[in-house]
Tab-separated table of C-alpha atoms in Angstrom:
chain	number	residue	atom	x	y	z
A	1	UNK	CA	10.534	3.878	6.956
A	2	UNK	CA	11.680	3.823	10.782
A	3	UNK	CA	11.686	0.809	12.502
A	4	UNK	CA	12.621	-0.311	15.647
A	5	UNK	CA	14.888	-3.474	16.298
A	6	UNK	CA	12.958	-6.128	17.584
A	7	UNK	CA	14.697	-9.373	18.965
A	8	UNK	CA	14.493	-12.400	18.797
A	9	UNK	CA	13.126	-12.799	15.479
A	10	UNK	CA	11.838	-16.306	16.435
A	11	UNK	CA	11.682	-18.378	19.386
A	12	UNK	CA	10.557	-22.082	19.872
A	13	UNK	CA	9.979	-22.559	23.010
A	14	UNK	CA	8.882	-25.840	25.278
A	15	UNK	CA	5.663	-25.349	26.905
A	16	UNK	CA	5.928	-23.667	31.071
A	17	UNK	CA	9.635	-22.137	29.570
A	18	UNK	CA	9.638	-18.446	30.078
A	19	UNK	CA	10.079	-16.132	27.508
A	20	UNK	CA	11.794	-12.404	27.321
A	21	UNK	CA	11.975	-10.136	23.855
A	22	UNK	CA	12.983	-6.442	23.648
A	23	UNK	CA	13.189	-3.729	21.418
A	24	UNK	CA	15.792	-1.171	21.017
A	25	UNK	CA	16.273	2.050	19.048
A	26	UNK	CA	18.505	4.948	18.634
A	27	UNK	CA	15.841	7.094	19.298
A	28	UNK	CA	14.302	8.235	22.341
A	29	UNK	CA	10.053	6.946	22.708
A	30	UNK	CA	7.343	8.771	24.881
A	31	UNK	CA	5.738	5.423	24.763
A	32	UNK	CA	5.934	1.594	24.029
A	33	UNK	CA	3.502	-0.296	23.170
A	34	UNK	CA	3.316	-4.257	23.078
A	35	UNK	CA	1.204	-5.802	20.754
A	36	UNK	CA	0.199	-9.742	19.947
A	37	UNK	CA	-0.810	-10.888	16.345
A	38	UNK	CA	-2.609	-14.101	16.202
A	39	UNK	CA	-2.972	-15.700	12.194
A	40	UNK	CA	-5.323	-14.077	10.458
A	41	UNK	CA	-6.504	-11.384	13.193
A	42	UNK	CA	-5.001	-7.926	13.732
A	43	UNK	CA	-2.463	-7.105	16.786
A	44	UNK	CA	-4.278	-6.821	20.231
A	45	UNK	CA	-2.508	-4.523	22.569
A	46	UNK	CA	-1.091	-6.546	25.387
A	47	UNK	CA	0.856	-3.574	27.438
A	48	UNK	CA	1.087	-0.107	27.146
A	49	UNK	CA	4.117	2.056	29.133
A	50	UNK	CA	4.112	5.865	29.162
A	51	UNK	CA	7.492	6.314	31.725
A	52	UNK	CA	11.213	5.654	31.648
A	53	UNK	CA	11.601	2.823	34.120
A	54	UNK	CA	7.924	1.619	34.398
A	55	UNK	CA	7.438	-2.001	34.899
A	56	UNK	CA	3.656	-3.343	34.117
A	57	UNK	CA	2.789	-6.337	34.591
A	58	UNK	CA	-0.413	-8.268	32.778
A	59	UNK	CA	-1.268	-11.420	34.006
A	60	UNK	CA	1.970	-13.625	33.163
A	61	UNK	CA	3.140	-10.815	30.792
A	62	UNK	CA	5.642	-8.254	32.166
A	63	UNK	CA	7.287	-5.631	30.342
A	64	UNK	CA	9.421	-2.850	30.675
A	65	UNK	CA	10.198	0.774	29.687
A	66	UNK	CA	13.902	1.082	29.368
A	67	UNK	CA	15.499	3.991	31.920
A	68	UNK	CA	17.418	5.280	28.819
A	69	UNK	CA	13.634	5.726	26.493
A	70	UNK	CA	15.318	3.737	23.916
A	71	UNK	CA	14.451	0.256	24.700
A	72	UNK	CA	11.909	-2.215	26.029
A	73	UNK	CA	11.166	-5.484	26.850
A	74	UNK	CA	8.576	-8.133	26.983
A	75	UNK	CA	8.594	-11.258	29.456
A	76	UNK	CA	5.958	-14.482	29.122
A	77	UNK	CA	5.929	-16.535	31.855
A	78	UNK	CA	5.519	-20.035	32.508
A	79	UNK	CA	3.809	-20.144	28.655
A	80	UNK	CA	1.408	-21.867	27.342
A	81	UNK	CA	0.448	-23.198	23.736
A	82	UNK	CA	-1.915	-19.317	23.678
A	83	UNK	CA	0.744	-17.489	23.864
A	84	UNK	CA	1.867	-18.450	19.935
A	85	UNK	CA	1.796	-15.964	18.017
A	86	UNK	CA	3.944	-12.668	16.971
A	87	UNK	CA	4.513	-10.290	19.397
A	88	UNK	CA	5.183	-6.641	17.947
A	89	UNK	CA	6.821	-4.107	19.810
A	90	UNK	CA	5.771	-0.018	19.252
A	91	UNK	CA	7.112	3.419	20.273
A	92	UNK	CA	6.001	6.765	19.639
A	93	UNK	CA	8.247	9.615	19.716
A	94	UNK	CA	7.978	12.778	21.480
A	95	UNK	CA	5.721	15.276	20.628
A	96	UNK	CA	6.598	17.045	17.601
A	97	UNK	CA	7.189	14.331	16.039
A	98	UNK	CA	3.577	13.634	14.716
A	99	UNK	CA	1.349	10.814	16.376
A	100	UNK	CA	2.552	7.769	14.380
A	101	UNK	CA	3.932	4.601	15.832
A	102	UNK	CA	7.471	2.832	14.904
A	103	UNK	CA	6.968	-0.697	14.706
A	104	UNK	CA	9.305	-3.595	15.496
A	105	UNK	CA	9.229	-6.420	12.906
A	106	UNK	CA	7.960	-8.841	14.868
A	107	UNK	CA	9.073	-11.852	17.271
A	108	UNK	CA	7.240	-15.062	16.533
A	109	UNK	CA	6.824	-17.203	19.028
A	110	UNK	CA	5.950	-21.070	19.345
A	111	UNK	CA	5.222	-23.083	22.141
A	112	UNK	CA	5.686	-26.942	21.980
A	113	UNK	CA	3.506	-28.244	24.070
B	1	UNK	CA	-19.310	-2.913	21.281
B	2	UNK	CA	-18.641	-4.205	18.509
B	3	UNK	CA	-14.984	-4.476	16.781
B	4	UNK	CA	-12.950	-2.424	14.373
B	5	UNK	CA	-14.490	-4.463	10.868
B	6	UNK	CA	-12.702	-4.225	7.481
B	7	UNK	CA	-14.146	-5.186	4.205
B	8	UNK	CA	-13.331	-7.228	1.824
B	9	UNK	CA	-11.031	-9.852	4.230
B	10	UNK	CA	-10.120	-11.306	1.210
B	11	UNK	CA	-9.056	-9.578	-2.438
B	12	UNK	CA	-7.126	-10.647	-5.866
B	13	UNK	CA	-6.270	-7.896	-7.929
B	14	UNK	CA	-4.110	-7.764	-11.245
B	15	UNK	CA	-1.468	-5.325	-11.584
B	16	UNK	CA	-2.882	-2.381	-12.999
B	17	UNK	CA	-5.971	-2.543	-11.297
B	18	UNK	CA	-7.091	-0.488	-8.686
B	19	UNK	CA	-8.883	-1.537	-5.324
B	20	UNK	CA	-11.015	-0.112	-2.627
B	21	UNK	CA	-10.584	-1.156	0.969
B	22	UNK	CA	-13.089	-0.131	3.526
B	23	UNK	CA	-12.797	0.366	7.555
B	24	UNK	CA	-15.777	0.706	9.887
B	25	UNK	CA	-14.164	2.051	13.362
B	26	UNK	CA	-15.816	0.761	16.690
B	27	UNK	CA	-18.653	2.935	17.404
B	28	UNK	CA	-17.763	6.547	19.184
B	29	UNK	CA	-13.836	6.507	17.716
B	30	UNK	CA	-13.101	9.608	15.458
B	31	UNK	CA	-9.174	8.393	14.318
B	32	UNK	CA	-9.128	5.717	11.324
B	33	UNK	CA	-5.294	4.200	10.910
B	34	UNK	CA	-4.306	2.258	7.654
B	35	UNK	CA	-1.134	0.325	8.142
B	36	UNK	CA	0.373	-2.071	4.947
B	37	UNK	CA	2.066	-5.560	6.358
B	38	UNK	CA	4.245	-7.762	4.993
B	39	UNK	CA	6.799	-10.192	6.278
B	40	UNK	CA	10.153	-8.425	5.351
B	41	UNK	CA	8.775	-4.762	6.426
B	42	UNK	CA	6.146	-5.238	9.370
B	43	UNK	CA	3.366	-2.907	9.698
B	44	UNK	CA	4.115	0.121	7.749
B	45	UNK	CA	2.039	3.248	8.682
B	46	UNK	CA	0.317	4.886	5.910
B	47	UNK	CA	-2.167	7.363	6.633
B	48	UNK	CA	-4.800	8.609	9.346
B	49	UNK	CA	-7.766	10.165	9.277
B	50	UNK	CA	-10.028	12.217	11.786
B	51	UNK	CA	-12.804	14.160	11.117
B	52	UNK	CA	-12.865	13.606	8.034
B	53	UNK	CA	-8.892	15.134	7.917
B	54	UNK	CA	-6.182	13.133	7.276
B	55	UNK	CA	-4.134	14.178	10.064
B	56	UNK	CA	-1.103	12.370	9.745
B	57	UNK	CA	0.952	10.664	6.530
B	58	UNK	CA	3.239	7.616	6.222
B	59	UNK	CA	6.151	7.531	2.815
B	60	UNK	CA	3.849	5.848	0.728
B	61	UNK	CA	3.615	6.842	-3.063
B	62	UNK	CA	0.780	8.896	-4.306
B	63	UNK	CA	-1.073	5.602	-5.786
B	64	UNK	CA	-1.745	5.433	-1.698
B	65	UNK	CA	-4.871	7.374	-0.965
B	66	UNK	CA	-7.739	7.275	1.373
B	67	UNK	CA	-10.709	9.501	2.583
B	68	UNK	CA	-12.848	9.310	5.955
B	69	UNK	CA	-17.179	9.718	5.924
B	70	UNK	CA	-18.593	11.855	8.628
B	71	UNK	CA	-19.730	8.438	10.351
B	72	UNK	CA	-15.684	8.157	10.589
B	73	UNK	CA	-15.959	5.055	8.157
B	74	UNK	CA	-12.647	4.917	5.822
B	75	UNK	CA	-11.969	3.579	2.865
B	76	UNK	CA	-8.068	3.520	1.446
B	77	UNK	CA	-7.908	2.886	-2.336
B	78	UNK	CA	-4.723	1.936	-3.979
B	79	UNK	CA	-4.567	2.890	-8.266
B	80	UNK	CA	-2.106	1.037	-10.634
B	81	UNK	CA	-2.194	-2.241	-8.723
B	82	UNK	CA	1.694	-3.137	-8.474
B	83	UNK	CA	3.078	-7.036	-7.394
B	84	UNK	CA	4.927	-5.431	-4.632
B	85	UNK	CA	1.510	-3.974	-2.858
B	86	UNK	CA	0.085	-7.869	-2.072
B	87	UNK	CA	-0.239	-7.236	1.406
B	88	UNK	CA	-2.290	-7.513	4.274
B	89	UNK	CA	-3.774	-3.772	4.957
B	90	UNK	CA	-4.546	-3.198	8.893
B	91	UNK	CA	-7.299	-0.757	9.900
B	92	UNK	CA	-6.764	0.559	13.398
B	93	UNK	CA	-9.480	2.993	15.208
B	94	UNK	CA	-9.047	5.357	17.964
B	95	UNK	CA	-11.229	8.049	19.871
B	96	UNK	CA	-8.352	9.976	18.762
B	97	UNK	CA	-8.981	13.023	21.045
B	98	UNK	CA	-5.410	12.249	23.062
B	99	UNK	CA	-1.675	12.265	21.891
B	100	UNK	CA	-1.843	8.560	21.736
B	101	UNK	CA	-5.175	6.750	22.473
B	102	UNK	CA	-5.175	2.643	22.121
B	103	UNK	CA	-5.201	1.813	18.897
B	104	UNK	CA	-7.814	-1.123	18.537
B	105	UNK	CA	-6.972	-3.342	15.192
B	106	UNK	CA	-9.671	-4.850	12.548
B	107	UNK	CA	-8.688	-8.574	10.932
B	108	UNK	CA	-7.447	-6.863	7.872
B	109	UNK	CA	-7.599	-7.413	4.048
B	110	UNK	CA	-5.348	-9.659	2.415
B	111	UNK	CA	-4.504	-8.066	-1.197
B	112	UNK	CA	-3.109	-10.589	-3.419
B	113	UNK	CA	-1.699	-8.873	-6.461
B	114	UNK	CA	-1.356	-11.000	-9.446
């Protein structure tokens, strides 16, 4: 199926580093979505942007919807040893397209402490 | 309110077999999403439901099927249990009234296929 390309795969990361991820496609997204998996739990959205160029910010989370609609990313920062975990980017495409999401594969993050 | 549950978390099946999954969506949501996830392909959409309709399909093979209860409760079955469906299944609920509403995940069932 579609996927988006997610990057970094993996990061290990020394605790109060920042972090930044993104997400990039060929196609153009309506919306990206940025979810966190923790072991054994479902993703929990984290940020949700519905314009080219919006910038929303969640507590030390900040991430961006690329001007072009093809690409996103995600910044942590100052982390902490929460903030492992994988981090899943999302993007629907325009209407027309049906309402399913494209999902990254994933950036897994850990935080040494 | 309570969460997005899914029953069984846990489930060994041999190939061959067929299994049963089941969703309960957080009270007052209408859209039930089933999503298959494994390391090398991430989450893979496979179907959603609301009202009782599936509204929306993912590429899965026919041995893929699910159904949705007027109390939006979902189950997904999967028949002829191959090695390559071990997975952990995601159940996702939605009011589903909007274009895209939040999508609010359960734990999941981990299907081990033996």
């Amino acid at each position: 199926g579609q996927q988006l390309n997610q990057s970094p795969q993996s990061m290990f990361i020394q605790e109060g580093e920042d972090v930044s991820m993104n997400c990039t496609s060929s196609s153009i997204f309506n919306t990206w979505l940025w979810y966190k998996q923790d072991p054994g739990e479902g993703p929990v959205l984290l940020i949700a942007l519905y314009k080219a160029g919006e910038l929303t910010s969640n507590g030390r989370l900040t991430a961006q919807f690329g001007i072009t609609r093809k690409d996103s990313f995600l910044n942590i920062s100052a982390s902490i040893p929460s903030d492992v975990g994988i981090y899943f980017c999302a993007g629907q495409l325009p209407a027309g397209n049906n309402r399913k999401l494209i999902w990254g594969l994933g950036t897994s993050l850990a935080v040494n402490p | 309110k309570a969460g997005v549950t899914q029953t069984p978390r846990y489930l060994i099946k041999t190939r061959g077999q067929q299994v049963t999954l089941s969703c309960s969506p957080i009270s007052g949501h209408r859209s039930v999403s089933w999503y298959q996830q494994t390391p090398g392909q991430g989450l893979q959409f496979l179907f959603e439901y609301f009202s009782e309709t599936q509204r929306n399909k993912g590429n899965f093979p026919g041995r893929f099927s699910g159904r949705q209860f007027s109390n939006s409760r979902s189950e997904m079955n999967v028949s002829t249990l191959e090695l390559g469906d071990s997975a952990l299944y995601l159940c996702a609920s939605s009011p589903g009234r909007l274009y895209l509403d939040t999508q609010y995940f359960g734990p999941g069932t981990r299907l081990t296929v033996l």
